[in-house]
Coordinates of C-alpha atoms in Angstrom, one line a residue:
X1 CA 113.3 135.0 129.6
X2 CA 114.7 132.7 132.3
X3 CA 114.1 129.0 131.8
X4 CA 112.3 127.4 134.8
X5 CA 113.0 123.8 135.4
X6 CA 110.4 121.4 136.7
X7 CA 111.0 119.6 140.0
X8 CA 111.9 116.4 138.1
X9 CA 114.4 118.2 135.9
X10 CA 116.0 119.8 139.0
X11 CA 116.3 116.4 140.7
X12 CA 118.0 114.9 137.6
X13 CA 120.3 117.9 137.5
X14 CA 121.2 117.5 141.2
X15 CA 121.8 113.8 140.8
X16 CA 124.2 114.4 137.9
X17 CA 125.9 117.2 139.8
X18 CA 126.5 115.0 142.8
X19 CA 127.8 112.2 140.6
X20 CA 130.2 114.6 138.9
X21 CA 131.5 115.9 142.2
X22 CA 131.9 112.5 143.9
X23 CA 132.9 110.2 141.0
X24 CA 134.3 112.3 138.1
X25 CA 136.2 115.3 139.4
X26 CA 138.5 113.4 141.8
X27 CA 139.7 111.1 138.9
X28 CA 139.5 113.3 135.8
X29 CA 143.1 114.4 135.8
X30 CA 144.3 110.8 136.1
X31 CA 142.1 109.6 133.3
X32 CA 143.5 112.4 131.1
X33 CA 147.0 111.4 131.9
X34 CA 146.6 107.7 131.4
X35 CA 144.0 107.9 128.6
X36 CA 142.1 105.1 130.3
X37 CA 138.6 104.6 129.0
X38 CA 136.1 105.1 131.9
X39 CA 134.4 101.7 131.9
X40 CA 133.7 101.6 135.6
X41 CA 132.2 105.1 135.7
X42 CA 130.1 104.4 132.6
X43 CA 128.7 101.3 134.3
X44 CA 127.6 103.4 137.2
X45 CA 126.1 105.9 134.8
X46 CA 124.2 103.1 133.1
X47 CA 122.7 102.1 136.5
X48 CA 121.7 105.7 137.1
X49 CA 120.0 105.9 133.7
X50 CA 122.4 108.5 132.1
X51 CA 123.2 106.3 129.1
X52 CA 119.6 105.8 127.9
X53 CA 117.9 109.0 129.1
X54 CA 115.6 109.4 126.1
X55 CA 115.0 105.7 125.4
X56 CA 111.3 104.9 126.2
X57 CA 110.8 102.9 129.4
X58 CA 109.4 100.0 127.5
X59 CA 112.8 99.4 126.0
X60 CA 114.7 99.8 129.3
X61 CA 115.3 103.5 129.3
X62 CA 114.1 106.3 131.5
X63 CA 112.0 108.1 128.9
X64 CA 113.0 111.6 129.8
X65 CA 112.8 114.8 127.8
X66 CA 115.7 116.7 126.1
X67 CA 115.8 119.4 128.7
X68 CA 116.5 116.8 131.4
X69 CA 119.1 115.4 129.2
X70 CA 121.0 118.6 128.7
X71 CA 120.8 119.4 132.4
X72 CA 122.5 116.1 133.2
X73 CA 125.0 116.3 130.4
X74 CA 126.2 119.8 131.4
X75 CA 126.9 118.5 134.9
X76 CA 128.8 115.5 133.7
X77 CA 130.8 117.8 131.4
X78 CA 131.6 120.0 134.4
X79 CA 133.2 117.0 136.0
X80 CA 134.9 115.3 133.1
X81 CA 134.6 116.3 129.4
X82 CA 135.9 112.9 128.2
X83 CA 133.1 111.1 130.0
X84 CA 130.5 113.6 128.8
X85 CA 131.3 113.1 125.1
X86 CA 130.8 109.3 125.5
X87 CA 127.4 110.1 127.1
X88 CA 126.5 112.5 124.4
X89 CA 127.3 110.2 121.5
X90 CA 125.5 107.3 123.3
X91 CA 122.3 109.3 123.7
X92 CA 122.1 111.8 120.8
X93 CA 123.5 110.1 117.8
X94 CA 123.2 106.4 118.5
X95 CA 120.2 105.7 120.7
X96 CA 118.0 108.4 119.2
X97 CA 118.2 107.2 115.6
X98 CA 117.4 103.7 116.8
X99 CA 114.3 105.0 118.8
X100 CA 113.1 107.1 115.8
X101 CA 114.0 104.8 112.9
X102 CA 114.5 101.3 114.1
X103 CA 112.0 98.5 113.6
X104 CA 110.5 96.9 116.6
X105 CA 112.9 94.0 116.3
X106 CA 115.9 96.4 116.1
X107 CA 114.7 98.3 119.2
X108 CA 114.2 95.1 121.2
X109 CA 117.7 93.9 120.2
X110 CA 119.7 97.0 121.0
X111 CA 117.9 99.6 123.1
X112 CA 117.8 97.6 126.4
X113 CA 121.5 96.9 126.3
X114 CA 122.3 100.5 125.3
X115 CA 120.1 101.9 128.1
X116 CA 122.0 100.0 130.9
X117 CA 125.4 100.5 129.4
X118 CA 125.9 96.8 128.7
X119 CA 127.0 98.0 125.3
X120 CA 128.0 101.5 124.1
X121 CA 127.1 103.1 120.8
X122 CA 128.9 105.1 118.2
X123 CA 128.0 107.0 115.0
X124 CA 130.1 106.8 111.8
X125 CA 129.4 109.4 109.2
X126 CA 132.7 111.3 108.8
X127 CA 135.3 109.9 106.4
X128 CA 139.0 110.9 105.6
X129 CA 137.8 112.9 102.6
X130 CA 134.2 113.7 103.6
X131 CA 133.7 115.4 106.9
X132 CA 131.5 118.4 106.4
X133 CA 130.2 117.2 103.1
X134 CA 128.5 113.8 103.9
X135 CA 127.1 113.5 100.3
X136 CA 130.8 113.1 99.2
X137 CA 131.3 110.0 101.4
X138 CA 132.9 107.0 99.6
X139 CA 131.8 104.1 101.9
X140 CA 129.5 101.9 99.8
X141 CA 127.0 99.2 100.6
X142 CA 126.0 96.7 97.9
X143 CA 123.1 94.3 98.2
X144 CA 123.8 90.7 98.1
X145 CA 120.6 88.7 98.6
X146 CA 119.3 89.4 102.1
X147 CA 122.6 91.1 103.1
X148 CA 124.6 94.2 102.4
X149 CA 128.3 94.3 101.8
X150 CA 130.0 97.4 103.2
X151 CA 133.4 98.7 102.1
X152 CA 135.1 101.9 103.2
X153 CA 136.7 103.8 106.0
X154 CA 135.2 106.1 108.6
X155 CA 137.3 108.7 110.4
X156 CA 137.3 110.4 113.9
X157 CA 134.7 108.1 115.4
X158 CA 134.1 108.7 119.1
X159 CA 133.8 105.5 121.1
X160 CA 134.5 103.6 117.9
X161 CA 136.9 101.2 119.6
X162 CA 134.7 100.5 122.6
X163 CA 131.2 100.5 121.1
X164 CA 129.0 97.4 120.7
X165 CA 127.0 98.8 117.9
X166 CA 127.7 101.6 115.4
X167 CA 125.3 103.6 113.2
X168 CA 127.1 103.6 109.9
X169 CA 126.1 105.6 106.7
X170 CA 127.0 104.2 103.3
X171 CA 126.2 105.0 99.7
X172 CA 123.8 102.6 98.2
X173 CA 122.8 104.6 95.1
X174 CA 125.5 107.1 94.1
X175 CA 123.5 108.8 91.4
X176 CA 120.9 109.9 94.0
X177 CA 123.6 111.7 96.1
X178 CA 121.9 112.6 99.4
X179 CA 118.9 110.3 98.6
X180 CA 121.3 107.4 97.9
X181 CA 122.7 107.2 101.4
X182 CA 121.5 104.4 103.8
X183 CA 122.1 103.9 107.5
X184 CA 123.0 100.6 108.9
X185 CA 123.6 99.1 112.4
X186 CA 126.9 97.2 112.5
X187 CA 127.7 95.2 115.6
X188 CA 131.1 94.7 117.1
X189 CA 132.7 91.5 116.0
X190 CA 131.0 91.4 112.6
X191 CA 133.5 89.9 110.1
X192 CA 135.1 92.6 108.0
X193 CA 134.4 95.4 110.6
X194 CA 137.8 96.5 112.1
X195 CA 139.1 99.3 114.3
X196 CA 141.9 101.2 112.6
X197 CA 144.1 104.0 113.7
X198 CA 143.5 105.5 117.2
X199 CA 144.1 109.2 117.2
X200 CA 146.5 110.9 119.6
X201 CA 144.4 113.9 120.6
X202 CA 145.0 117.3 122.3
X203 CA 142.1 116.8 124.7
X204 CA 139.3 114.5 125.6
X205 CA 142.0 111.9 126.0
X206 CA 140.0 109.4 128.0
X207 CA 137.6 109.1 125.1
X208 CA 138.7 107.0 122.2
X209 CA 138.6 108.4 118.7
X210 CA 139.4 106.0 115.9
X211 CA 139.2 105.0 112.3
X212 CA 136.7 102.2 111.4
X213 CA 137.5 100.1 108.4
X214 CA 135.0 98.0 106.5
X215 CA 136.3 95.3 104.2
X216 CA 133.5 93.2 102.7
X217 CA 131.6 93.6 105.9
X218 CA 128.2 91.8 105.7
X219 CA 125.2 93.3 107.4
X220 CA 121.7 91.7 107.4
X221 CA 118.8 93.6 105.7
X222 CA 117.0 93.9 109.1
X223 CA 119.8 96.1 110.4
X224 CA 118.9 99.0 108.1
X225 CA 117.5 102.1 109.9
X226 CA 114.5 103.8 108.3
X227 CA 114.7 102.0 104.9
X228 CA 117.0 102.4 101.9
X229 CA 117.9 106.0 101.0
X230 CA 117.0 107.4 104.4
X231 CA 120.6 107.6 105.8
X232 CA 121.2 111.3 105.1
X233 CA 118.0 112.4 106.7
X234 CA 118.7 110.1 109.7
X235 CA 122.2 111.5 110.1
X236 CA 121.1 115.2 109.8
X237 CA 118.3 114.6 112.3
X238 CA 120.7 113.0 114.7
X239 CA 123.2 115.8 114.3
X240 CA 120.6 118.3 115.4
X241 CA 120.3 116.6 118.7
X242 CA 124.0 116.1 118.9
X243 CA 124.6 119.8 118.4
X244 CA 122.4 120.6 121.4
X245 CA 124.6 118.1 123.3
X246 CA 127.7 119.9 122.3
X247 CA 126.2 123.1 123.6
X248 CA 125.5 121.3 126.9
X249 CA 129.1 120.1 127.1
X250 CA 130.4 123.6 126.4
X251 CA 128.2 125.1 129.1
X252 CA 129.4 122.5 131.6
X253 CA 133.1 123.0 130.8
X254 CA 132.8 126.8 130.8
X255 CA 131.1 126.8 134.2
X256 CA 133.8 124.6 135.6
X257 CA 136.5 127.0 134.2
X258 CA 134.7 130.1 135.6
X259 CA 134.4 128.5 139.0
X260 CA 138.1 127.6 139.0
X261 CA 138.9 131.2 138.0
X262 CA 136.7 132.7 140.8
X263 CA 138.2 130.4 143.4
X264 CA 141.8 131.1 142.4
X265 CA 141.2 134.9 142.2
X266 CA 140.0 134.9 145.7
X267 CA 143.1 133.1 147.0
X268 CA 145.9 134.5 144.9
X269 CA 147.3 137.8 146.1
X270 CA 149.1 140.5 144.1
X271 CA 150.1 144.0 145.2
X272 CA 149.0 143.3 148.7
X273 CA 145.4 142.1 148.0
X274 CA 143.5 139.2 146.4
X275 CA 143.6 139.5 142.6
X276 CA 139.7 139.2 142.8
X277 CA 139.8 142.9 144.0
X278 CA 141.4 144.2 140.8
X279 CA 138.7 145.7 138.6
X280 CA 140.2 144.4 135.3
X281 CA 139.8 140.7 136.4
X282 CA 136.4 141.4 138.0
X283 CA 135.1 142.7 134.6
X284 CA 136.7 139.7 132.9
X285 CA 134.8 137.3 135.1
X286 CA 131.6 139.3 134.7
X287 CA 131.9 138.9 130.9
X288 CA 132.6 135.2 131.3
X289 CA 129.5 134.6 133.5
X290 CA 127.3 136.6 131.1
X291 CA 128.4 134.5 128.1
X292 CA 127.8 131.3 130.0
X293 CA 124.3 132.4 130.9
X294 CA 123.5 133.3 127.3
X295 CA 124.8 129.9 126.1
X296 CA 122.8 128.1 128.8
X297 CA 119.6 129.8 127.7
X298 CA 120.2 129.0 124.0
X299 CA 120.8 125.4 125.0
X300 CA 117.6 125.2 126.9
X301 CA 115.7 126.9 124.1
X302 CA 116.8 124.4 121.5
X303 CA 116.1 121.5 123.8
X304 CA 112.7 122.7 124.7
X305 CA 111.8 123.3 121.1
X306 CA 112.8 119.7 120.5
X307 CA 110.5 118.5 123.3
X308 CA 107.6 120.5 121.9
X309 CA 108.1 118.8 118.5
X310 CA 109.1 122.0 116.8
X311 CA 111.7 122.3 114.0
X312 CA 114.9 123.2 115.8
X313 CA 117.7 122.7 113.3
X314 CA 118.6 126.4 113.2
X315 CA 118.4 126.8 117.0
X316 CA 120.5 123.7 117.5
X317 CA 123.2 125.2 115.2
X318 CA 123.0 128.6 116.9
X319 CA 123.3 127.0 120.3
X320 CA 126.3 124.8 119.2
X321 CA 128.0 127.7 117.4
X322 CA 127.7 130.2 120.2
X323 CA 128.3 127.8 123.1
X324 CA 131.4 126.1 121.5
X325 CA 133.0 129.4 120.7
X326 CA 132.0 130.8 124.1
X327 CA 133.7 128.0 126.0
X328 CA 137.0 128.6 124.2
X329 CA 136.9 132.2 125.2
X330 CA 136.0 131.4 128.8
X331 CA 138.6 128.8 129.3
X332 CA 141.3 131.0 127.7
X333 CA 140.4 133.9 130.1
X334 CA 140.3 131.5 133.1
X335 CA 143.7 130.2 132.2
X336 CA 144.9 133.8 131.9
X337 CA 143.6 134.6 135.4
X338 CA 145.6 131.7 136.7
X339 CA 148.8 133.2 135.3
X340 CA 151.7 130.9 134.9
X341 CA 150.1 128.2 137.0
X342 CA 147.3 127.9 134.4
X343 CA 149.9 126.7 131.9
X344 CA 150.9 123.8 134.2
X345 CA 149.2 120.5 134.5
X346 CA 149.1 120.8 138.3
X347 CA 146.0 123.0 137.8
X348 CA 142.9 121.5 136.1
X349 CA 142.3 124.6 133.9
X350 CA 145.1 123.4 131.6
X351 CA 143.1 120.2 130.9
X352 CA 139.9 122.1 130.3
X353 CA 141.7 124.4 127.9
X354 CA 142.7 121.4 125.8
X355 CA 139.3 119.6 126.1
X356 CA 137.4 122.6 124.9
X357 CA 139.2 123.2 121.7
X358 CA 137.5 120.5 119.7
X359 CA 134.0 121.8 120.5
X360 CA 134.1 124.2 117.5
X361 CA 135.1 121.4 115.2
X362 CA 133.2 118.1 115.8
X363 CA 129.6 117.4 114.9
X364 CA 129.9 120.3 112.4
X365 CA 132.5 123.0 112.5
X366 CA 131.5 126.6 113.4
X367 CA 131.7 127.4 109.7
X368 CA 129.2 124.6 108.9
X369 CA 126.9 126.0 111.6
X370 CA 127.0 129.4 110.0
X371 CA 126.0 127.8 106.7
X372 CA 123.0 126.0 108.3
X373 CA 121.9 129.2 110.1
X374 CA 122.3 131.4 107.0
X375 CA 120.4 128.9 104.8
X376 CA 117.6 128.9 107.4
X377 CA 117.5 132.7 107.2
X378 CA 117.8 133.2 103.5
X379 CA 116.3 130.1 102.0
X380 CA 117.0 129.4 98.3
X381 CA 118.5 132.5 96.6
X382 CA 118.4 132.8 92.8

């Protein structure tokens, strides 16, 4: 069934759409070229409430629902995918774990600054040898009095170089495997907490992706989220929300690609008429629009299940799987419709083609999503 947005949700969607049109689209290509982190734009987004959308008002946020969030995130992704991934990480996998698992002291210390964009957040789970298998991570945390000493390396951390606080998982009791992982909040500037290699990426080039290196990094006991041994659960819960965010980004980028293809097809002539009049391309665009609509409804379904307090892990994985693979099909077809011009940087579809490729990889590959979904369907099999 069609998803009907409330008046408030539509207002948020419209505000995000206007911001994307006026502030993001005109400068997106330049940011991609220079790889400049969008600090000024993020400051504006903080003022508008986009960086703390689901943080309760008592902590400086706007206290909105998940459906409002994905409405806004899709529109930001339409304008600039690099900016959208920063927004997604900030809201889904940094702020949400603090809201859900932080002590009152932790919430007061971090959430107001995150909500306004005074500081940005990141999430450090993946390691060089442990991406899709977080139980195999090698980063350790050892108690020393009222502190924990963290050692290890995290890999592919979005906003890692620019964040003021990072949610970091580390093994505290190896023999317990999943139950022996703890989540910590590590602040920028903490001795022993260093930014390592910055990745040179195909797309999302205005968003930094780095290694984070911990060398005898001391973190106070009060910076634990949820208590000892809760890190794996916190990470998996955060990833459910993050995967709905990836679906939203995918929908936004795909819609932008379709709109570019439609506009180009109406203007470009071949064989004496606009190529939009050729049935082969019309059918191609019809398929693109249909897939985007299906992905949008899956995104809304997962977000609304979250808002109702229902278990939405499988639906988040389904939305992420379908949407991320959909956007790669859509941008490929949109580039094809542009012909040779689509392969040139003069046309923005070339950037979208590069930006979309990572969506089937980060926050759980398509293969991992299929494992999650099939486990939900089949349960334990003897």
